[in-house]
Each structure stands twice: as structure tokens, then as C-alpha cells.
């Protein structure tokens, strides 16, 4: 029986890393039962971090073979190895570290890091799986440019990693290799490697700027006839992102791997998305309409992460909704444009009420940006994803379509290539959209589902209709009292014939639908020149 006390990680304890890793060169020598991984890390002291002379790297279940600091092999007295880390006792301000480790993918039943299943090598690194591949600063605010060399027996014909393919060739003893380079900095949770006996289905996408992007889907041979819908969905998503958000794909190649036994469902690794077959493959003989719609949505979601999650990522895991809430909103908007906006919205709201409202009203209620966690893998909740998307939708409502686009443009202009926070996103929306979102930030820190009680009072003498709005929010664990939320409330009035009534506020005509800024516990809104009692 374990008596270890779980360690609680708190958001307020965040501190910038003492060191950064600018470039990473990885070499994988894949064998039948083991793999040797050599990493060359170009590191430097972070001016925003502390003055710690020790470099502490994360690592779990690794067999350390050697450590070199600036080409000099370190003795065991110069580093400390534990079950969860490797500490280099003294390092200069700028240095190269070369580390060789041995791992056993076939025995990796955690399915985090590099594992082997059904003869195929595959990775899953979000949230903290990269530390099971090699020693590294396994945190999302350390962004590096990766070059990856994979060497394997020729019986493993497909060798894939992030970025663009720069070289392939033969190696001694019936082996071969492939070298991949990703020119864009990314955190290590977005690293991916796939090696196995897979078949390829290919297409291309022409961007608005005139570039041609190669699109490859890799699957097990028995699934090769089920890729067409996923390819069409991917091309739709790429075109939609260019049209709606002005976001063009940045590499020369986009790859999807779909295998039957991938454990995470879907993962947005840079340029190399990995899916379980269930979420990406379909054919008319066996798939339903719901299957086709779901595949279109999930393929789009993982593709959209290229900008909202990969190019701009999270500073720490407390900011998870920065990428997931925003990307869920984007895939909802995409699906609404591809199908029926009304039907899509009804589907989203039904799911929200049936699942997220229950979570928000129970013992597991937590804010969209939580303040603490024990196990990071339990962080991927309906609240972080689906409620997080509703926060983005409310910002979209407050700013309008054009204001939201200006906010998004400013967000990428400020933060491309950075690891940032939910506050950074809201600030860009504020500045780009010209709307004060100070009070709106409470949505990120307060748990629970607020309730609105709306009462209508019509005065025929003054021809006014007053809406009295009272907001409340039940107490949740650790939050007995809630401050008022900033809630955009879209309202309209109908006359006795069921027709929309023109609305005026303070002498200004507002059309037939008005978005009210509900900011107080009790608030009244008066509509003028209402000639009959609304129904």
C-alpha cells in the first residue's frame, strides 16, 4: 500500500524556467524490443528565470547511458539521477547537452511517451509524456525547434516525425533512416513520431497565397478504403481557416496517422496529427450521418490547433482552456458553416446542459482556469473544453464578428511563437475589439453555472418595457460567495402578432435584437416607445 502524499500543484506557484532549449536534435535507433534515443540540446540561461546553477531535467522510466556537456563526458559525480529527474550540477550560461537513453517501447503500458502496439511505434506526449522518451524540460513554456532522425529496420517502412521531410536513405545492416525538420518552435508535448507498416492516401491543398500543401493520411492496410471523407474534411477546414481567420498552413506537408489502437482519441502534434481510427475513418457501408459529422468536426479541431495551440501555446497547464476552449469554439463555428448553424447550436447546447452543467453543479466543479491540480491528466474536462468554448462565444458576442477578428489578429501578432496565458488572450480581445473585459475575467476564475431571473414590466402610460434581471450562482467547493459575472444577454420583444418589435434605448434605435451587458446582481434595462405589451 502506498502512503505517499499526493503533491498539489498550484497556479500561483508558477515561475519562469531557469533555462531554455532553443534547438533539439533527436536521433532514434528503433529496435525490436528497445530504442536508443540521443538528444542534443542547445541550452541557455533564461534572463526571466532565476540564477539557479543547476539544470534539472524531467525524466521517467529512462535508462541513462551517457551525458555530455559541451562534448565532454560527465562523470557520475557531476550529475544526480532520480526516478523523476536528471540534475546537472554546474552548467554555463550557454551550452550543448548530449544525452543518450535507452527505452523499451514494447513494455511501455502507460501509452505515454514512445510505445509499440500492433507492430507500430507511436508517441503520445501531451501532457507530460515526452519525459518518458528523454530527459528534457517537459513544460509547455519551453519552446524549441526540433530536428528528428529516425533509424529502423527496413521491415518498418514508414518513418514519420514533425515538420518537413529533408532526407531519407539506407543505413547498414538492412536498416534505413529519415530526417525531419520543424522550423517552428514548439513545446515538447507537441513532438510526435510514428514508425510502422502503414499505407498512404494522398491529396493536395492549394492555399490562397498560391502554395501547394501535400496532404497525407497514413493508415493500416485494412483501413485504406476509409480515408476519403477525412481528406475532404481536412481540405474544407484548411480553406475555412484561411477565409474566416486569415490563417494559412505553414509547413509544406500535413499528415494524419490513424491507427486502431492509439490511446488518446486525437492529438494535434505539429504537422503530424495522430488519431484513433474511430475518430477519422469512415465509409458509407458502416458509418452513420453522425459519424461523418463527427469526423469532419474532429479533423477540423485538430487542424485548427496548428495556430490556436501550436503556434501560440499555453504558458502552463492551468491555461489549458487557452488552446482547447478557443479551438472548440472554432470547430463549432466551422461545423455550423458546413451544416446548419441552428442545428449545430442546439446540439452543442444539449450536450453542454447534459454534461457540463452536471459537472459544474457537482463536487468536481472547478473554474475554466483551475487554481490547482494533483494529476494533470484529469485536467481535460468538459469545463475546460466546452465551458471554455462558451466563454469565447460570449467574447465573440460582445465584440461582434469584426471586433472578434481584430482581436484574433492582434492575438497572433503579439504572441506568435510564444507560450501565453488566458489573460493574454482576453487582453488582446479587449484591445482589438475595443471592449472592457475586466469583469468578464471572473468567468475564468469562478466555478458554477450562473442563473438569471428575468422579469418583464410594461408601462402603457410611458410606453416602456423594463426588464429586471437578477443573477445568482450557487456556491461551489472553495467558493461560497460569487461576484457578479459579465453576461452578454441577447434579447428581443415580440408583439401580439408574433413579430419582432423595434427596440430603442435612451432615444437610440437598436434594431430588433439587443445584447445587454448584465454586470450587476440586480439590474434593470428600459426599452422605450414600446406601443403594446410584448407577449
PDB file of N, CA and C in Angstrom, residues 104-172:
ATOM      1  N   UNK A 104      12.180   1.121 -23.658  1.00  0.00           N
ATOM      2  CA  UNK A 104      11.593  -0.136 -24.141  1.00  0.00           C
ATOM      3  C   UNK A 104      10.131   0.107 -24.529  1.00  0.00           C
ATOM      4  N   UNK A 105       9.903   0.546 -25.761  1.00  0.00           N
ATOM      5  CA  UNK A 105       8.540   0.900 -26.187  1.00  0.00           C
ATOM      6  C   UNK A 105       7.538  -0.237 -26.065  1.00  0.00           C
ATOM      7  N   UNK A 106       7.988  -1.478 -26.300  1.00  0.00           N
ATOM      8  CA  UNK A 106       7.060  -2.605 -26.251  1.00  0.00           C
ATOM      9  C   UNK A 106       6.552  -2.859 -24.834  1.00  0.00           C
ATOM     10  N   UNK A 107       7.343  -2.480 -23.836  1.00  0.00           N
ATOM     11  CA  UNK A 107       6.947  -2.681 -22.442  1.00  0.00           C
ATOM     12  C   UNK A 107       6.258  -1.454 -21.856  1.00  0.00           C
ATOM     13  N   UNK A 108       6.094  -0.417 -22.642  1.00  0.00           N
ATOM     14  CA  UNK A 108       5.514   0.836 -22.149  1.00  0.00           C
ATOM     15  C   UNK A 108       3.990   0.737 -22.151  1.00  0.00           C
ATOM     16  N   UNK A 109       3.443   0.215 -21.057  1.00  0.00           N
ATOM     17  CA  UNK A 109       1.990   0.042 -20.967  1.00  0.00           C
ATOM     18  C   UNK A 109       1.271   1.314 -20.538  1.00  0.00           C
ATOM     19  N   UNK A 110       2.015   2.354 -20.154  1.00  0.00           N
ATOM     20  CA  UNK A 110       1.366   3.627 -19.813  1.00  0.00           C
ATOM     21  C   UNK A 110       0.824   4.318 -21.056  1.00  0.00           C
ATOM     22  N   UNK A 111       1.348   3.940 -22.237  1.00  0.00           N
ATOM     23  CA  UNK A 111       0.976   4.555 -23.515  1.00  0.00           C
ATOM     24  C   UNK A 111       1.233   6.058 -23.503  1.00  0.00           C
ATOM     25  N   UNK A 112       2.222   6.483 -22.723  1.00  0.00           N
ATOM     26  CA  UNK A 112       2.727   7.854 -22.727  1.00  0.00           C
ATOM     27  C   UNK A 112       4.185   7.806 -23.155  1.00  0.00           C
ATOM     28  N   UNK A 113       4.611   8.784 -23.928  1.00  0.00           N
ATOM     29  CA  UNK A 113       5.944   8.725 -24.494  1.00  0.00           C
ATOM     30  C   UNK A 113       5.915   7.913 -25.775  1.00  0.00           C
ATOM     31  N   UNK A 114       6.936   7.086 -25.998  1.00  0.00           N
ATOM     32  CA  UNK A 114       7.014   6.234 -27.185  1.00  0.00           C
ATOM     33  C   UNK A 114       6.627   4.812 -26.800  1.00  0.00           C
ATOM     34  N   UNK A 115       5.622   4.276 -27.483  1.00  0.00           N
ATOM     35  CA  UNK A 115       5.212   2.901 -27.203  1.00  0.00           C
ATOM     36  C   UNK A 115       5.026   2.150 -28.517  1.00  0.00           C
ATOM     37  N   UNK A 116       4.952   0.831 -28.400  1.00  0.00           N
ATOM     38  CA  UNK A 116       4.807  -0.023 -29.577  1.00  0.00           C
ATOM     39  C   UNK A 116       3.570  -0.882 -29.402  1.00  0.00           C
ATOM     40  N   UNK A 117       2.708  -0.858 -30.413  1.00  0.00           N
ATOM     41  CA  UNK A 117       1.475  -1.628 -30.357  1.00  0.00           C
ATOM     42  C   UNK A 117       1.134  -2.115 -31.755  1.00  0.00           C
ATOM     43  N   UNK A 118       0.778  -3.382 -31.864  1.00  0.00           N
ATOM     44  CA  UNK A 118       0.445  -3.994 -33.164  1.00  0.00           C
ATOM     45  C   UNK A 118       1.571  -3.807 -34.173  1.00  0.00           C
ATOM     46  N   UNK A 119       2.804  -3.806 -33.679  1.00  0.00           N
ATOM     47  CA  UNK A 119       3.964  -3.685 -34.549  1.00  0.00           C
ATOM     48  C   UNK A 119       4.333  -2.276 -34.942  1.00  0.00           C
ATOM     49  N   UNK A 120       3.548  -1.280 -34.536  1.00  0.00           N
ATOM     50  CA  UNK A 120       3.810   0.112 -34.895  1.00  0.00           C
ATOM     51  C   UNK A 120       4.311   0.901 -33.693  1.00  0.00           C
ATOM     52  N   UNK A 121       5.293   1.764 -33.941  1.00  0.00           N
ATOM     53  CA  UNK A 121       5.764   2.700 -32.923  1.00  0.00           C
ATOM     54  C   UNK A 121       4.912   3.968 -32.999  1.00  0.00           C
ATOM     55  N   UNK A 122       4.553   4.495 -31.842  1.00  0.00           N
ATOM     56  CA  UNK A 122       3.702   5.679 -31.808  1.00  0.00           C
ATOM     57  C   UNK A 122       4.010   6.469 -30.538  1.00  0.00           C
ATOM     58  N   UNK A 123       3.788   7.780 -30.576  1.00  0.00           N
ATOM     59  CA  UNK A 123       4.023   8.610 -29.397  1.00  0.00           C
ATOM     60  C   UNK A 123       2.732   9.263 -28.932  1.00  0.00           C
ATOM     61  N   UNK A 124       2.690   9.569 -27.648  1.00  0.00           N
ATOM     62  CA  UNK A 124       1.685  10.451 -27.057  1.00  0.00           C
ATOM     63  C   UNK A 124       2.395  11.246 -25.969  1.00  0.00           C
ATOM     64  N   UNK A 125       2.571  12.540 -26.198  1.00  0.00           N
ATOM     65  CA  UNK A 125       3.392  13.354 -25.300  1.00  0.00           C
ATOM     66  C   UNK A 125       2.613  14.374 -24.485  1.00  0.00           C
ATOM     67  N   UNK A 126       1.376  14.693 -24.847  1.00  0.00           N
ATOM     68  CA  UNK A 126       0.587  15.594 -24.006  1.00  0.00           C
ATOM     69  C   UNK A 126      -0.068  14.779 -22.896  1.00  0.00           C
ATOM     70  N   UNK A 127       0.051  15.201 -21.637  1.00  0.00           N
ATOM     71  CA  UNK A 127       0.632  16.455 -21.217  1.00  0.00           C
ATOM     72  C   UNK A 127       2.116  16.299 -20.844  1.00  0.00           C
ATOM     73  N   UNK A 128       2.500  15.167 -20.254  1.00  0.00           N
ATOM     74  CA  UNK A 128       3.860  15.024 -19.745  1.00  0.00           C
ATOM     75  C   UNK A 128       4.470  13.686 -20.151  1.00  0.00           C
ATOM     76  N   UNK A 129       4.270  13.323 -21.426  1.00  0.00           N
ATOM     77  CA  UNK A 129       4.789  12.060 -21.903  1.00  0.00           C
ATOM     78  C   UNK A 129       6.187  12.128 -22.476  1.00  0.00           C
ATOM     79  N   UNK A 130       6.640  13.329 -22.871  1.00  0.00           N
ATOM     80  CA  UNK A 130       7.958  13.423 -23.502  1.00  0.00           C
ATOM     81  C   UNK A 130       9.066  13.012 -22.543  1.00  0.00           C
ATOM     82  N   UNK A 131       8.857  13.207 -21.256  1.00  0.00           N
ATOM     83  CA  UNK A 131       9.867  12.845 -20.254  1.00  0.00           C
ATOM     84  C   UNK A 131      10.097  11.338 -20.199  1.00  0.00           C
ATOM     85  N   UNK A 132       9.252  10.550 -20.844  1.00  0.00           N
ATOM     86  CA  UNK A 132       9.469   9.111 -20.914  1.00  0.00           C
ATOM     87  C   UNK A 132      10.230   8.711 -22.175  1.00  0.00           C
ATOM     88  N   UNK A 133      10.652   9.719 -22.959  1.00  0.00           N
ATOM     89  CA  UNK A 133      11.455   9.482 -24.158  1.00  0.00           C
ATOM     90  C   UNK A 133      12.910   9.861 -23.913  1.00  0.00           C
ATOM     91  N   UNK A 134      13.113  11.031 -23.321  1.00  0.00           N
ATOM     92  CA  UNK A 134      14.457  11.504 -23.000  1.00  0.00           C
ATOM     93  C   UNK A 134      14.348  12.548 -21.903  1.00  0.00           C
ATOM     94  N   UNK A 135      15.474  12.883 -21.306  1.00  0.00           N
ATOM     95  CA  UNK A 135      15.476  13.935 -20.283  1.00  0.00           C
ATOM     96  C   UNK A 135      15.299  15.291 -20.961  1.00  0.00           C
ATOM     97  N   UNK A 136      14.394  16.103 -20.389  1.00  0.00           N
ATOM     98  CA  UNK A 136      14.044  17.364 -21.046  1.00  0.00           C
ATOM     99  C   UNK A 136      13.360  18.279 -20.045  1.00  0.00           C
ATOM    100  N   UNK A 137      13.254  19.551 -20.409  1.00  0.00           N
ATOM    101  CA  UNK A 137      12.417  20.487 -19.654  1.00  0.00           C
ATOM    102  C   UNK A 137      10.990  20.302 -20.156  1.00  0.00           C
ATOM    103  N   UNK A 138      10.280  19.365 -19.534  1.00  0.00           N
ATOM    104  CA  UNK A 138       8.962  18.950 -20.018  1.00  0.00           C
ATOM    105  C   UNK A 138       7.891  19.876 -19.457  1.00  0.00           C
ATOM    106  N   UNK A 139       7.809  21.050 -20.052  1.00  0.00           N
ATOM    107  CA  UNK A 139       6.836  22.064 -19.653  1.00  0.00           C
ATOM    108  C   UNK A 139       6.501  22.885 -20.894  1.00  0.00           C
ATOM    109  N   UNK A 140       5.265  23.361 -21.034  1.00  0.00           N
ATOM    110  CA  UNK A 140       4.860  23.973 -22.309  1.00  0.00           C
ATOM    111  C   UNK A 140       5.485  25.325 -22.605  1.00  0.00           C
ATOM    112  N   UNK A 141       6.082  25.994 -21.599  1.00  0.00           N
ATOM    113  CA  UNK A 141       6.674  27.306 -21.867  1.00  0.00           C
ATOM    114  C   UNK A 141       8.122  27.219 -22.329  1.00  0.00           C
ATOM    115  N   UNK A 142       8.627  26.022 -22.565  1.00  0.00           N
ATOM    116  CA  UNK A 142       9.942  25.836 -23.180  1.00  0.00           C
ATOM    117  C   UNK A 142       9.702  25.397 -24.620  1.00  0.00           C
ATOM    118  N   UNK A 143       9.914  26.321 -25.561  1.00  0.00           N
ATOM    119  CA  UNK A 143       9.607  26.077 -26.969  1.00  0.00           C
ATOM    120  C   UNK A 143      10.902  25.965 -27.765  1.00  0.00           C
ATOM    121  N   UNK A 144      11.017  24.884 -28.540  1.00  0.00           N
ATOM    122  CA  UNK A 144      12.268  24.554 -29.220  1.00  0.00           C
ATOM    123  C   UNK A 144      12.000  24.179 -30.673  1.00  0.00           C
ATOM    124  N   UNK A 145      13.039  24.333 -31.497  1.00  0.00           N
ATOM    125  CA  UNK A 145      12.974  23.866 -32.881  1.00  0.00           C
ATOM    126  C   UNK A 145      13.579  22.462 -32.940  1.00  0.00           C
ATOM    127  N   UNK A 146      12.813  21.531 -33.487  1.00  0.00           N
ATOM    128  CA  UNK A 146      13.191  20.119 -33.463  1.00  0.00           C
ATOM    129  C   UNK A 146      13.659  19.638 -34.832  1.00  0.00           C
ATOM    130  N   UNK A 147      14.753  18.879 -34.827  1.00  0.00           N
ATOM    131  CA  UNK A 147      15.167  18.070 -35.967  1.00  0.00           C
ATOM    132  C   UNK A 147      15.234  16.628 -35.481  1.00  0.00           C
ATOM    133  N   UNK A 148      14.581  15.720 -36.209  1.00  0.00           N
ATOM    134  CA  UNK A 148      14.438  14.342 -35.735  1.00  0.00           C
ATOM    135  C   UNK A 148      14.935  13.369 -36.788  1.00  0.00           C
ATOM    136  N   UNK A 149      15.854  12.499 -36.388  1.00  0.00           N
ATOM    137  CA  UNK A 149      16.331  11.412 -37.237  1.00  0.00           C
ATOM    138  C   UNK A 149      15.798  10.097 -36.680  1.00  0.00           C
ATOM    139  N   UNK A 150      15.163   9.323 -37.542  1.00  0.00           N
ATOM    140  CA  UNK A 150      14.628   8.019 -37.144  1.00  0.00           C
ATOM    141  C   UNK A 150      15.329   6.952 -37.974  1.00  0.00           C
ATOM    142  N   UNK A 151      15.885   5.962 -37.296  1.00  0.00           N
ATOM    143  CA  UNK A 151      16.542   4.844 -37.972  1.00  0.00           C
ATOM    144  C   UNK A 151      15.871   3.553 -37.522  1.00  0.00           C
ATOM    145  N   UNK A 152      15.549   2.683 -38.476  1.00  0.00           N
ATOM    146  CA  UNK A 152      14.858   1.440 -38.143  1.00  0.00           C
ATOM    147  C   UNK A 152      15.145   0.394 -39.207  1.00  0.00           C
ATOM    148  N   UNK A 153      14.752  -0.830 -38.920  1.00  0.00           N
ATOM    149  CA  UNK A 153      14.880  -1.914 -39.884  1.00  0.00           C
ATOM    150  C   UNK A 153      13.967  -1.646 -41.077  1.00  0.00           C
ATOM    151  N   UNK A 154      14.364  -2.158 -42.227  1.00  0.00           N
ATOM    152  CA  UNK A 154      13.574  -1.915 -43.439  1.00  0.00           C
ATOM    153  C   UNK A 154      12.194  -2.561 -43.372  1.00  0.00           C
ATOM    154  N   UNK A 155      11.970  -3.453 -42.406  1.00  0.00           N
ATOM    155  CA  UNK A 155      10.635  -4.025 -42.215  1.00  0.00           C
ATOM    156  C   UNK A 155       9.679  -3.020 -41.585  1.00  0.00           C
ATOM    157  N   UNK A 156      10.223  -1.880 -41.168  1.00  0.00           N
ATOM    158  CA  UNK A 156       9.420  -0.760 -40.666  1.00  0.00           C
ATOM    159  C   UNK A 156       9.533   0.343 -41.721  1.00  0.00           C
ATOM    160  N   UNK A 157       8.732   0.300 -42.775  1.00  0.00           N
ATOM    161  CA  UNK A 157       8.985   1.151 -43.950  1.00  0.00           C
ATOM    162  C   UNK A 157       8.643   2.622 -43.777  1.00  0.00           C
ATOM    163  N   UNK A 158       7.694   2.955 -42.917  1.00  0.00           N
ATOM    164  CA  UNK A 158       7.237   4.340 -42.782  1.00  0.00           C
ATOM    165  C   UNK A 158       7.835   4.945 -41.522  1.00  0.00           C
ATOM    166  N   UNK A 159       8.572   6.057 -41.689  1.00  0.00           N
ATOM    167  CA  UNK A 159       9.223   6.749 -40.569  1.00  0.00           C
ATOM    168  C   UNK A 159       8.772   8.207 -40.596  1.00  0.00           C
ATOM    169  N   UNK A 160       7.974   8.625 -39.622  1.00  0.00           N
ATOM    170  CA  UNK A 160       7.369   9.956 -39.627  1.00  0.00           C
ATOM    171  C   UNK A 160       7.698  10.712 -38.351  1.00  0.00           C
ATOM    172  N   UNK A 161       7.847  12.040 -38.502  1.00  0.00           N
ATOM    173  CA  UNK A 161       8.002  12.935 -37.349  1.00  0.00           C
ATOM    174  C   UNK A 161       7.470  14.308 -37.751  1.00  0.00           C
ATOM    175  N   UNK A 162       7.568  15.267 -36.843  1.00  0.00           N
ATOM    176  CA  UNK A 162       7.035  16.607 -37.115  1.00  0.00           C
ATOM    177  C   UNK A 162       7.817  17.313 -38.215  1.00  0.00           C
ATOM    178  N   UNK A 163       7.120  18.204 -38.925  1.00  0.00           N
ATOM    179  CA  UNK A 163       7.789  19.126 -39.836  1.00  0.00           C
ATOM    180  C   UNK A 163       7.834  18.646 -41.264  1.00  0.00           C
ATOM    181  N   UNK A 164       8.898  19.058 -41.957  1.00  0.00           N
ATOM    182  CA  UNK A 164       9.105  18.701 -43.357  1.00  0.00           C
ATOM    183  C   UNK A 164      10.174  17.621 -43.466  1.00  0.00           C
ATOM    184  N   UNK A 165       9.984  16.708 -44.402  1.00  0.00           N
ATOM    185  CA  UNK A 165      10.969  15.657 -44.639  1.00  0.00           C
ATOM    186  C   UNK A 165      12.145  16.246 -45.412  1.00  0.00           C
ATOM    187  N   UNK A 166      13.364  16.101 -44.861  1.00  0.00           N
ATOM    188  CA  UNK A 166      14.530  16.706 -45.509  1.00  0.00           C
ATOM    189  C   UNK A 166      15.485  15.674 -46.094  1.00  0.00           C
ATOM    190  N   UNK A 167      15.421  14.416 -45.630  1.00  0.00           N
ATOM    191  CA  UNK A 167      16.374  13.426 -46.152  1.00  0.00           C
ATOM    192  C   UNK A 167      15.908  12.018 -45.794  1.00  0.00           C
ATOM    193  N   UNK A 168      16.116  11.087 -46.714  1.00  0.00           N
ATOM    194  CA  UNK A 168      15.930   9.663 -46.433  1.00  0.00           C
ATOM    195  C   UNK A 168      17.119   8.916 -47.012  1.00  0.00           C
ATOM    196  N   UNK A 169      17.356   7.693 -46.531  1.00  0.00           N
ATOM    197  CA  UNK A 169      18.463   6.926 -47.065  1.00  0.00           C
ATOM    198  C   UNK A 169      18.581   5.566 -46.420  1.00  0.00           C
ATOM    199  N   UNK A 170      19.528   4.792 -46.937  1.00  0.00           N
ATOM    200  CA  UNK A 170      19.794   3.465 -46.396  1.00  0.00           C
ATOM    201  C   UNK A 170      20.873   3.545 -45.328  1.00  0.00           C
ATOM    202  N   UNK A 171      20.779   2.640 -44.358  1.00  0.00           N
ATOM    203  CA  UNK A 171      21.765   2.523 -43.288  1.00  0.00           C
ATOM    204  C   UNK A 171      22.288   1.088 -43.289  1.00  0.00           C
ATOM    205  N   UNK A 172      23.420   0.841 -42.624  1.00  0.00           N
ATOM    206  CA  UNK A 172      23.976  -0.521 -42.606  1.00  0.00           C
ATOM    207  C   UNK A 172      23.014  -1.542 -41.994  1.00  0.00           C
TER     208      UNK A 172
END
